[in-house]
PDB file of C-alpha atoms in Angstrom:
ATOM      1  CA  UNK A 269     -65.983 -27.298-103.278  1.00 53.00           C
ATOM      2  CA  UNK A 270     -68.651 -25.398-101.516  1.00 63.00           C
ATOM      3  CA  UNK A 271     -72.189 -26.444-103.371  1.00 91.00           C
ATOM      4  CA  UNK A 272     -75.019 -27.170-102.112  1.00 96.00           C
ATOM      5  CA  UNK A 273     -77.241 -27.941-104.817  1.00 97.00           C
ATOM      6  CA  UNK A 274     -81.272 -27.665-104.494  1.00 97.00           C
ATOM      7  CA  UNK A 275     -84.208 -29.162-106.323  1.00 97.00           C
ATOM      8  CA  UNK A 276     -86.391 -28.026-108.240  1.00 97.00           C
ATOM      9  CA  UNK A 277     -85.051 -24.774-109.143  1.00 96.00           C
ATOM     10  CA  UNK A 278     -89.282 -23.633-109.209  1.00 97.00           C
ATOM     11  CA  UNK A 279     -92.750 -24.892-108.088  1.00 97.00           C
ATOM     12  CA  UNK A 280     -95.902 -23.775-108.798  1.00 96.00           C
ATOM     13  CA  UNK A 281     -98.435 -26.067-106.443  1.00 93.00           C
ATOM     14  CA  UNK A 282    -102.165 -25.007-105.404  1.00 90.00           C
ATOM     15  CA  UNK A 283    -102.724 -24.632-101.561  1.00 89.00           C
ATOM     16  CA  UNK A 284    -104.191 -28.495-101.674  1.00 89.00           C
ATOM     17  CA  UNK A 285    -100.867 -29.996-103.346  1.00 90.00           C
ATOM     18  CA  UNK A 286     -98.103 -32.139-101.316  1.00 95.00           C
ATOM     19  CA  UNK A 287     -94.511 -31.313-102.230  1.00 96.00           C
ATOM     20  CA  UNK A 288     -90.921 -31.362-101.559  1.00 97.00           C
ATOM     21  CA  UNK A 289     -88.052 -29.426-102.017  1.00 98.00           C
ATOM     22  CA  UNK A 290     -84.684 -31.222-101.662  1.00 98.00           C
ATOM     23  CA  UNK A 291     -81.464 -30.248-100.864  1.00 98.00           C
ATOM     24  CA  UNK A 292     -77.972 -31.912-100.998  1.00 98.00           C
ATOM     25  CA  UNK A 293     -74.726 -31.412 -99.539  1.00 97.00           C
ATOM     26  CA  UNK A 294     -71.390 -33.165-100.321  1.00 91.00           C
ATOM     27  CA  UNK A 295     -68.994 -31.171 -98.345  1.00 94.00           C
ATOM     28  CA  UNK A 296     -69.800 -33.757 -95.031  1.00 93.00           C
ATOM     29  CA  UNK A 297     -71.115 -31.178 -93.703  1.00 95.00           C
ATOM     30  CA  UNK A 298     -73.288 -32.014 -90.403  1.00 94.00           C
ATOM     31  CA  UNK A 299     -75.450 -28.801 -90.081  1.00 94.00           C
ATOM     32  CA  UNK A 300     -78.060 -28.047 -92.587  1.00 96.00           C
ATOM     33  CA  UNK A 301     -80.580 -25.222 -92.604  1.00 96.00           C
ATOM     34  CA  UNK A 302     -83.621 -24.018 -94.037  1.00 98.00           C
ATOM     35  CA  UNK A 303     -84.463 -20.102 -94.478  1.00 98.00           C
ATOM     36  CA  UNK A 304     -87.529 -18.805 -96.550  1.00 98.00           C
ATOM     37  CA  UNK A 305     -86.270 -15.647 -98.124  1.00 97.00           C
ATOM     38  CA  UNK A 306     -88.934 -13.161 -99.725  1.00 96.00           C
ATOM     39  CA  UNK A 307     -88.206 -10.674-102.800  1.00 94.00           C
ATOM     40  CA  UNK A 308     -85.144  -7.999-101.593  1.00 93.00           C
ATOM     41  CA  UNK A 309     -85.562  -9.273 -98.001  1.00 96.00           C
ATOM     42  CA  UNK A 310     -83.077 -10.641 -95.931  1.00 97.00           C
ATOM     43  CA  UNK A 311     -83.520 -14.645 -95.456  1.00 97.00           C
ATOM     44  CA  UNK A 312     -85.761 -15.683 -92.332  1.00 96.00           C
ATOM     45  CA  UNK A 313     -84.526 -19.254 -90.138  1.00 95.00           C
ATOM     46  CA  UNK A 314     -86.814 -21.959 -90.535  1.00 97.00           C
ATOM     47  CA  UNK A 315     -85.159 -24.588 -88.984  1.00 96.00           C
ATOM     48  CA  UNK A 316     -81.615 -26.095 -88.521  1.00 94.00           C
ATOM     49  CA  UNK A 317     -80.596 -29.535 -88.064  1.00 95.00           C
ATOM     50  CA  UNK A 318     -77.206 -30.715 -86.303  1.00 92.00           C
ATOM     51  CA  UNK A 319     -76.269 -34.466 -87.029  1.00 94.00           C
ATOM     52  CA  UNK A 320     -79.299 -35.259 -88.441  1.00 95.00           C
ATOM     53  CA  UNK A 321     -80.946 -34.325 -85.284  1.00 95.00           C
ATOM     54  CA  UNK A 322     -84.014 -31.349 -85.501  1.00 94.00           C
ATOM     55  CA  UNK A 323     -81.815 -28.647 -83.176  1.00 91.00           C
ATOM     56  CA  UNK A 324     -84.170 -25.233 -83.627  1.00 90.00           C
ATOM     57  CA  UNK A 325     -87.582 -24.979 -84.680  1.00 92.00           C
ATOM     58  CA  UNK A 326     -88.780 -21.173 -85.403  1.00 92.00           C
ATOM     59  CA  UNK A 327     -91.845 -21.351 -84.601  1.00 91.00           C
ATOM     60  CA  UNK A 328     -92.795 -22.366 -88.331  1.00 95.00           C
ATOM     61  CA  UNK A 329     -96.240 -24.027 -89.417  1.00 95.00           C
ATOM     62  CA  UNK A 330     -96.959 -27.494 -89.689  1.00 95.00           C
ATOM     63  CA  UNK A 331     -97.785 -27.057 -92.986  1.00 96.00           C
ATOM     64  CA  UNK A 332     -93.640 -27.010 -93.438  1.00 97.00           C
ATOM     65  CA  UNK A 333     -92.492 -30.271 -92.643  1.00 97.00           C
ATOM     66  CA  UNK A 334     -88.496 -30.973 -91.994  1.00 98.00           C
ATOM     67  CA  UNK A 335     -86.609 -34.475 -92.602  1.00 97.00           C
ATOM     68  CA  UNK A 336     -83.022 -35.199 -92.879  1.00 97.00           C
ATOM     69  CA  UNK A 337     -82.864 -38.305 -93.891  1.00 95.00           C
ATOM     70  CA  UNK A 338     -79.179 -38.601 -93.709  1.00 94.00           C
ATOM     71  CA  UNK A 339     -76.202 -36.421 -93.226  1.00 92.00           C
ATOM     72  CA  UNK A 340     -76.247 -35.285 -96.751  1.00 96.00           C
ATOM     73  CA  UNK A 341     -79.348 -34.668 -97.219  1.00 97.00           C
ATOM     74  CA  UNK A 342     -82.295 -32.290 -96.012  1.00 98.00           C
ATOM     75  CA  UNK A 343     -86.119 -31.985 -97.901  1.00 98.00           C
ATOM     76  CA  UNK A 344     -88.889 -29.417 -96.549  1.00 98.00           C
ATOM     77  CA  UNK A 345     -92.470 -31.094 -96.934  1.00 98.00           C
ATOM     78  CA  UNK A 346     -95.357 -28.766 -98.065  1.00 97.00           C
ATOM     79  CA  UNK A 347     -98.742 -29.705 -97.491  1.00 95.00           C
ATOM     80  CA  UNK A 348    -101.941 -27.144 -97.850  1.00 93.00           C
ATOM     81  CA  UNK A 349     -99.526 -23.906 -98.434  1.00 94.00           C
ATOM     82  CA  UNK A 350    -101.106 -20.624 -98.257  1.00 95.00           C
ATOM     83  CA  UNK A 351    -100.591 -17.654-100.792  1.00 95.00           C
ATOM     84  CA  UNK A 352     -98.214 -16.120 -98.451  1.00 96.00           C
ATOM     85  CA  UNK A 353     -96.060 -18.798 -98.384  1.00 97.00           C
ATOM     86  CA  UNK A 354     -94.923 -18.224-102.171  1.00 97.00           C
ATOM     87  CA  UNK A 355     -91.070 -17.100-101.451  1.00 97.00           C
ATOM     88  CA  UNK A 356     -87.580 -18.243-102.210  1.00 97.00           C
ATOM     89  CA  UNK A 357     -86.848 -20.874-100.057  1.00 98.00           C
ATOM     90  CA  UNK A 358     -82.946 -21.465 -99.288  1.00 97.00           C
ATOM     91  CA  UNK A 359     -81.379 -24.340 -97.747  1.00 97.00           C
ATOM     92  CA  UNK A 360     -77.401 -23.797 -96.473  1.00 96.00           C
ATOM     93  CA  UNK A 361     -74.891 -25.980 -94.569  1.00 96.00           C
ATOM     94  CA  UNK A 362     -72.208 -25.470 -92.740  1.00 94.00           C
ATOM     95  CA  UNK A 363     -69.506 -27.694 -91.153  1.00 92.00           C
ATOM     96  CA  UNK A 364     -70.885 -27.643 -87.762  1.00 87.00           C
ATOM     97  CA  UNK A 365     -73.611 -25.658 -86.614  1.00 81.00           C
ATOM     98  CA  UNK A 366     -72.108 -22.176 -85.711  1.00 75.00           C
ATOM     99  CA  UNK A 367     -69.599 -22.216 -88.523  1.00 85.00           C
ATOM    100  CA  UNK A 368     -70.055 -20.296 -92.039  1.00 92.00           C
ATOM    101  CA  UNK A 369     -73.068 -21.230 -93.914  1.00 94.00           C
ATOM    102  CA  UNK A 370     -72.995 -21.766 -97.554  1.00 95.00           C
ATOM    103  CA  UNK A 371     -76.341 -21.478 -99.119  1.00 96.00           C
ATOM    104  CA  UNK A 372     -78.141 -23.391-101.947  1.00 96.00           C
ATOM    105  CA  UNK A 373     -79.683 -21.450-105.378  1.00 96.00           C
ATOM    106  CA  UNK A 374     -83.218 -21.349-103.656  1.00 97.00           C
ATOM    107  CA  UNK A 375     -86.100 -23.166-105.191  1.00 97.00           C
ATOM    108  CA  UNK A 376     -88.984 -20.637-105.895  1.00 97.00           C
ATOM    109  CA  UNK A 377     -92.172 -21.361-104.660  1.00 97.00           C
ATOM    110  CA  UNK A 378     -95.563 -19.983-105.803  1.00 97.00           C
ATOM    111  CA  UNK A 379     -98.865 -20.981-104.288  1.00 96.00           C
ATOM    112  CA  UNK A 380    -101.540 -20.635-106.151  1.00 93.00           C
TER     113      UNK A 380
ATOM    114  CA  UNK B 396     -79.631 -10.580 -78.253  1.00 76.00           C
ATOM    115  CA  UNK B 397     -78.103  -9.701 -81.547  1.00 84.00           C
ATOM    116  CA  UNK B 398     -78.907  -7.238 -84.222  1.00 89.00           C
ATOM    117  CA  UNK B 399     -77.139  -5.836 -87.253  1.00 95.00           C
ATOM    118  CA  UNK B 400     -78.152  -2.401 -89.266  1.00 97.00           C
ATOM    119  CA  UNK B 401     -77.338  -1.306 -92.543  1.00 98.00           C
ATOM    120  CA  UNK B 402     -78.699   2.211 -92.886  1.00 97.00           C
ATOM    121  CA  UNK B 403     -78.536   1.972 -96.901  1.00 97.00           C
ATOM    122  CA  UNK B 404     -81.104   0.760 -98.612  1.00 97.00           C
ATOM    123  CA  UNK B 405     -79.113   1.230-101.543  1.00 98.00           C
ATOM    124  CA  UNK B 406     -75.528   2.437-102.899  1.00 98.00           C
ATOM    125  CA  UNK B 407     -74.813   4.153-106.171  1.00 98.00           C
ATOM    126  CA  UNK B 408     -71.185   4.276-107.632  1.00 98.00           C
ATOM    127  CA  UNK B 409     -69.593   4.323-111.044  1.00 98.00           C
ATOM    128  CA  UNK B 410     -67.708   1.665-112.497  1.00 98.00           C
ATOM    129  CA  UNK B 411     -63.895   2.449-110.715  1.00 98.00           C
ATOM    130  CA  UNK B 412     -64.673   4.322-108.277  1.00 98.00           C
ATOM    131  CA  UNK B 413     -64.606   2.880-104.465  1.00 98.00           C
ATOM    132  CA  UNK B 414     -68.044   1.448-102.672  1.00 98.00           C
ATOM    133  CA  UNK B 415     -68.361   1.054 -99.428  1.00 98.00           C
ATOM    134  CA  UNK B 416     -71.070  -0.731 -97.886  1.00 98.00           C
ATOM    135  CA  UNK B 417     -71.652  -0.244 -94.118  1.00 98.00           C
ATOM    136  CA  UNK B 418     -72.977  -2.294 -91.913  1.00 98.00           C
ATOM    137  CA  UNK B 419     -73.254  -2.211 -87.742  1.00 97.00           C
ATOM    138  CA  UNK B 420     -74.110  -4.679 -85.284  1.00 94.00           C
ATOM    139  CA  UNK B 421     -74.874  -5.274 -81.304  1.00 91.00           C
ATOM    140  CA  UNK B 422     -73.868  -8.489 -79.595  1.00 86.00           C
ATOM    141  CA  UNK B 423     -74.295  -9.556 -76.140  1.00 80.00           C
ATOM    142  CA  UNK B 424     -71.197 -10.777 -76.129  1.00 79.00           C
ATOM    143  CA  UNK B 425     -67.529 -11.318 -79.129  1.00 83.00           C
ATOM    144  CA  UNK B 426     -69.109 -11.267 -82.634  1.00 87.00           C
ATOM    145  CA  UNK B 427     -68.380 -13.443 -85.832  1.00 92.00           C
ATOM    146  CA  UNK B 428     -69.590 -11.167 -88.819  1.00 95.00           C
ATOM    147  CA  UNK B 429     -70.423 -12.133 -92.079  1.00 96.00           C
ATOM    148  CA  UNK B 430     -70.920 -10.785 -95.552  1.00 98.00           C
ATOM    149  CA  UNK B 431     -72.926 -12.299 -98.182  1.00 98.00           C
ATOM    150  CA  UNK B 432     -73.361 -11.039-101.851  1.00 98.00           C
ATOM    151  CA  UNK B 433     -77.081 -12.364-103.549  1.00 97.00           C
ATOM    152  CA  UNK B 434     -77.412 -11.824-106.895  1.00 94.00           C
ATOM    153  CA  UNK B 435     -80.888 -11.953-109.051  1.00 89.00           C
ATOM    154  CA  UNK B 436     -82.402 -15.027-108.670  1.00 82.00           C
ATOM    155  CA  UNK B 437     -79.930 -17.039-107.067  1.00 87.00           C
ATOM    156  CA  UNK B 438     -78.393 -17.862-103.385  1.00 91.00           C
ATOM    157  CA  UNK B 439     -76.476 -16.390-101.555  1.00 95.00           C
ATOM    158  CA  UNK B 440     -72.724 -16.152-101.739  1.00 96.00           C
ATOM    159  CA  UNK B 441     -70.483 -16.040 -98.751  1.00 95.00           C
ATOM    160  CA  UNK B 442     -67.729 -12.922 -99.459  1.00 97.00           C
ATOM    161  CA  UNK B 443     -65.833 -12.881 -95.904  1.00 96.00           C
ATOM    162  CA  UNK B 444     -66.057 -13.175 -92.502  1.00 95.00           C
ATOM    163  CA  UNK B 445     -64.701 -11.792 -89.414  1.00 94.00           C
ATOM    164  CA  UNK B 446     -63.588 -14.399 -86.603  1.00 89.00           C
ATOM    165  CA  UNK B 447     -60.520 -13.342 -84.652  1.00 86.00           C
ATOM    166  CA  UNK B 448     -56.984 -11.592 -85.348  1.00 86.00           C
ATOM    167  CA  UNK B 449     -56.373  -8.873 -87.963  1.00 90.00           C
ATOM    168  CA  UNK B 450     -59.648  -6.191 -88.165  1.00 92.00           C
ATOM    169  CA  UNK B 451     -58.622  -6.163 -92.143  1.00 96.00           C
ATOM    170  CA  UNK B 452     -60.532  -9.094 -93.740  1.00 96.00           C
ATOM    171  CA  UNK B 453     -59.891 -10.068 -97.141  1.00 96.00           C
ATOM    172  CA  UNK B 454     -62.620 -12.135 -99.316  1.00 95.00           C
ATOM    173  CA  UNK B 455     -63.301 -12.949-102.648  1.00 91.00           C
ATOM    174  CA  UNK B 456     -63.897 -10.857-105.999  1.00 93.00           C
ATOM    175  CA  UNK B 457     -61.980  -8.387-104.566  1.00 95.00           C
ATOM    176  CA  UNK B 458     -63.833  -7.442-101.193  1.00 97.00           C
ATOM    177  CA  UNK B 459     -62.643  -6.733 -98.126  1.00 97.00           C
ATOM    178  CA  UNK B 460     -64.094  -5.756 -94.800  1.00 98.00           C
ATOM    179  CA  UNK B 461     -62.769  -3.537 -91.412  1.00 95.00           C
ATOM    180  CA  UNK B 462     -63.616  -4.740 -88.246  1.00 95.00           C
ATOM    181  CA  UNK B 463     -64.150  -1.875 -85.475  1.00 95.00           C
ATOM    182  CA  UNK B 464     -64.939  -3.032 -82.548  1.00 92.00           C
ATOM    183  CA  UNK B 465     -65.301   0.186 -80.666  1.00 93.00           C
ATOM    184  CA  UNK B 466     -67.699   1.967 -83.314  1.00 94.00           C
ATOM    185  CA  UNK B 467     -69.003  -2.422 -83.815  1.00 94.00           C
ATOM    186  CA  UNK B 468     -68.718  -1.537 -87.526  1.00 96.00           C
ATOM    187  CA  UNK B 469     -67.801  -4.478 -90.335  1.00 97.00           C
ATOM    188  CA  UNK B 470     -67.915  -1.647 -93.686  1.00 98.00           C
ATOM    189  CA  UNK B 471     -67.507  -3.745 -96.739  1.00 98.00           C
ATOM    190  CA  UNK B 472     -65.099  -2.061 -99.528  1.00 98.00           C
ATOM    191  CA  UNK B 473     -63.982  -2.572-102.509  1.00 98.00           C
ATOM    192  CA  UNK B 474     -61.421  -0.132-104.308  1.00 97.00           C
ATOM    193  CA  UNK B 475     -62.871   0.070-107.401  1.00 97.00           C
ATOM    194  CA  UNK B 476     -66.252  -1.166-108.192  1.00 98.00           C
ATOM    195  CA  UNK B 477     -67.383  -3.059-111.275  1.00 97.00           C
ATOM    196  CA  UNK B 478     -70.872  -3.323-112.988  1.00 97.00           C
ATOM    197  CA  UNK B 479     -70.675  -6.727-112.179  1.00 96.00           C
ATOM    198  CA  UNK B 480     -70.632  -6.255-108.636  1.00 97.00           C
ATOM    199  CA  UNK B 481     -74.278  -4.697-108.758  1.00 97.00           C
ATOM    200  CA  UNK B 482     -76.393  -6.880-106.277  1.00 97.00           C
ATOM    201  CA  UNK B 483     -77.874  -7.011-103.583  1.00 98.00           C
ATOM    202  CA  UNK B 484     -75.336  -7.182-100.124  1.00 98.00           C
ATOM    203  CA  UNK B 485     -76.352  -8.511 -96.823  1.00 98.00           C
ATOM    204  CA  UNK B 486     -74.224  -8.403 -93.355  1.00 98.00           C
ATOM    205  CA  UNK B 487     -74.678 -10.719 -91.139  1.00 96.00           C
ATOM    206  CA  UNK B 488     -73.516 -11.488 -87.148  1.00 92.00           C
ATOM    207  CA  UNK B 489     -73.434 -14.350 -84.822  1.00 87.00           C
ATOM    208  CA  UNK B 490     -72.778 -14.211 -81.035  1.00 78.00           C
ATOM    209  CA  UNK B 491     -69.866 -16.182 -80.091  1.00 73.00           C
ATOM    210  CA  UNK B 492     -70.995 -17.035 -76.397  1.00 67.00           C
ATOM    211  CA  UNK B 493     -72.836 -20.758 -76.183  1.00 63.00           C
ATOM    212  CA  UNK B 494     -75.283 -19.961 -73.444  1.00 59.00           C
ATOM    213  CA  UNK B 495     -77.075 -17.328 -75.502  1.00 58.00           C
ATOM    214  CA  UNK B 496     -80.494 -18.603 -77.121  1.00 60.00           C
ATOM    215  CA  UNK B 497     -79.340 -16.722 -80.213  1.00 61.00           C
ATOM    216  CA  UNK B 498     -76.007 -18.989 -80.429  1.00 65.00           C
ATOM    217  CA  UNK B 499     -75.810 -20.826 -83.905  1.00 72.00           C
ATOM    218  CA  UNK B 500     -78.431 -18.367 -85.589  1.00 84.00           C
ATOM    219  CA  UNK B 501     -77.208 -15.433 -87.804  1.00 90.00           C
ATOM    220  CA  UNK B 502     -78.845 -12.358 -87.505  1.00 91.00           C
ATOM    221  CA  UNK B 503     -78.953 -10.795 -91.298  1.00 96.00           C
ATOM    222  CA  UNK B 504     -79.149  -6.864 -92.042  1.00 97.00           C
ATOM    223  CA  UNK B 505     -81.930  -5.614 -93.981  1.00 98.00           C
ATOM    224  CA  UNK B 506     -79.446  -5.589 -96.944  1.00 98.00           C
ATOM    225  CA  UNK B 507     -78.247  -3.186 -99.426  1.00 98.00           C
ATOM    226  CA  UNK B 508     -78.579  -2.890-103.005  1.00 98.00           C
ATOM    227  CA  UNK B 509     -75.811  -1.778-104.404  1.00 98.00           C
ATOM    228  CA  UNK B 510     -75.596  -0.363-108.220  1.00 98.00           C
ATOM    229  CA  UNK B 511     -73.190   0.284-110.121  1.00 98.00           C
ATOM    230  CA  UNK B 512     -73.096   2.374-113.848  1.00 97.00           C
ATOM    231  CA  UNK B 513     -71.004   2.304-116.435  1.00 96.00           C
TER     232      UNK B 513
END
């Protein structure tokens, strides 16, 4: 089984909103990633995380805020989100980090 | 540094007939290529992937990729195309060597849309 299953599928928050997206793994995988992915573009590395540990940091906002609480699990905090921001964001694991990612449905975001 | 290219935007066929998708990269170093199928709306999909041993990869739905590593080409084919397999394709490559800054991070292409009519 290769799913990685992501909530909510959208969101629709104004740029003064706090949200989360979530995203969960079974597979025990121990690499997780995030990727913002806009319309017929490839996806764009946000961040990865390797045993629960933050391991690469592109340079994104602190408006996006990254937490993996456990090994299963990673969420992507949003706090005052600009218009440009609205994207399909993509979350994807793999066994270890370097190995095959499989990706998550995306949520879609849209800042209003 | 690591880069991939696919110099379609977008692929045409008819329903049976073969498609072809190509796709060419630049490593510093031994590649691992990837191929991933997205369609509307959804995540992506991992097809195949290229690691080591035999340049013909075989991956799901029918797909299957050549490795060449002296034109560094990973083509994506399928014999006979369905409407199905409309969607949008990406390639995707990762340097094997550790002491790169790229290691762990795939490099995408820009994609390819790829239709297919009845």
């Amino acid at each position: 089984d290769t799913e990685v299953t992501q909530t909510p599928k959208h969101l629709v928050m104004g740029m003064t909103n706090k949200k989360s997206l979530k995203c969960e793994q079974h597979m025990g995988h121990r690499a997780m990633y995030w990727y913002k992915q806009k319309a017929k573009k490839p996806p764009e590395l946000m961040f990865v995380y390797s045993y629960e540990k933050l391991s690469i940091n592109e340079s994104v906002p602190s408006r996006f805020s990254p937490e993996c609480p456990n090994s299963s699990l990673l969420n992507l905090h949003l706090h005052a989100l600009q218009p440009e921001d609205s994207a399909l964001y993509l979350c994807a694991s793999s066994q270890v980090l370097a190995n095959t990612q499989y990706f998550g449905p995306g949520t879609r975001l849209t800042v209003l | 540094a690591q880069s991939v290219a696919q110099p379609e935007d977008q692929v045409n066929v008819a329903e049976g007939n073969p498609l072809t998708v190509k796709c060419t990269y630049s490593v510093s170093g031994n590649p691992y290529l990837f191929w991933y199928v997205q369609y509307p709306n959804r995540g992506l999909q991992f097809l195949l992937k290229y690691i080591t041993g035999d340049n013909l990869v075989k991956g799901s739905y029918g797909f299957e990729a050549e490795f060449n590593k002296s034109q560094t080409s990973f083509h994506l084919k399928k014999p006979s195309a369905l409407v199905s397999d409309s969607a949008l394709y990406f390639c995707a490559v990762r340097d094997r060597a550790r002491t790169t800054d790229s290691w762990g991070k795939l490099q995408f292409g820009a994609g390819t849309q790829v239709v297919v009519t009845p």
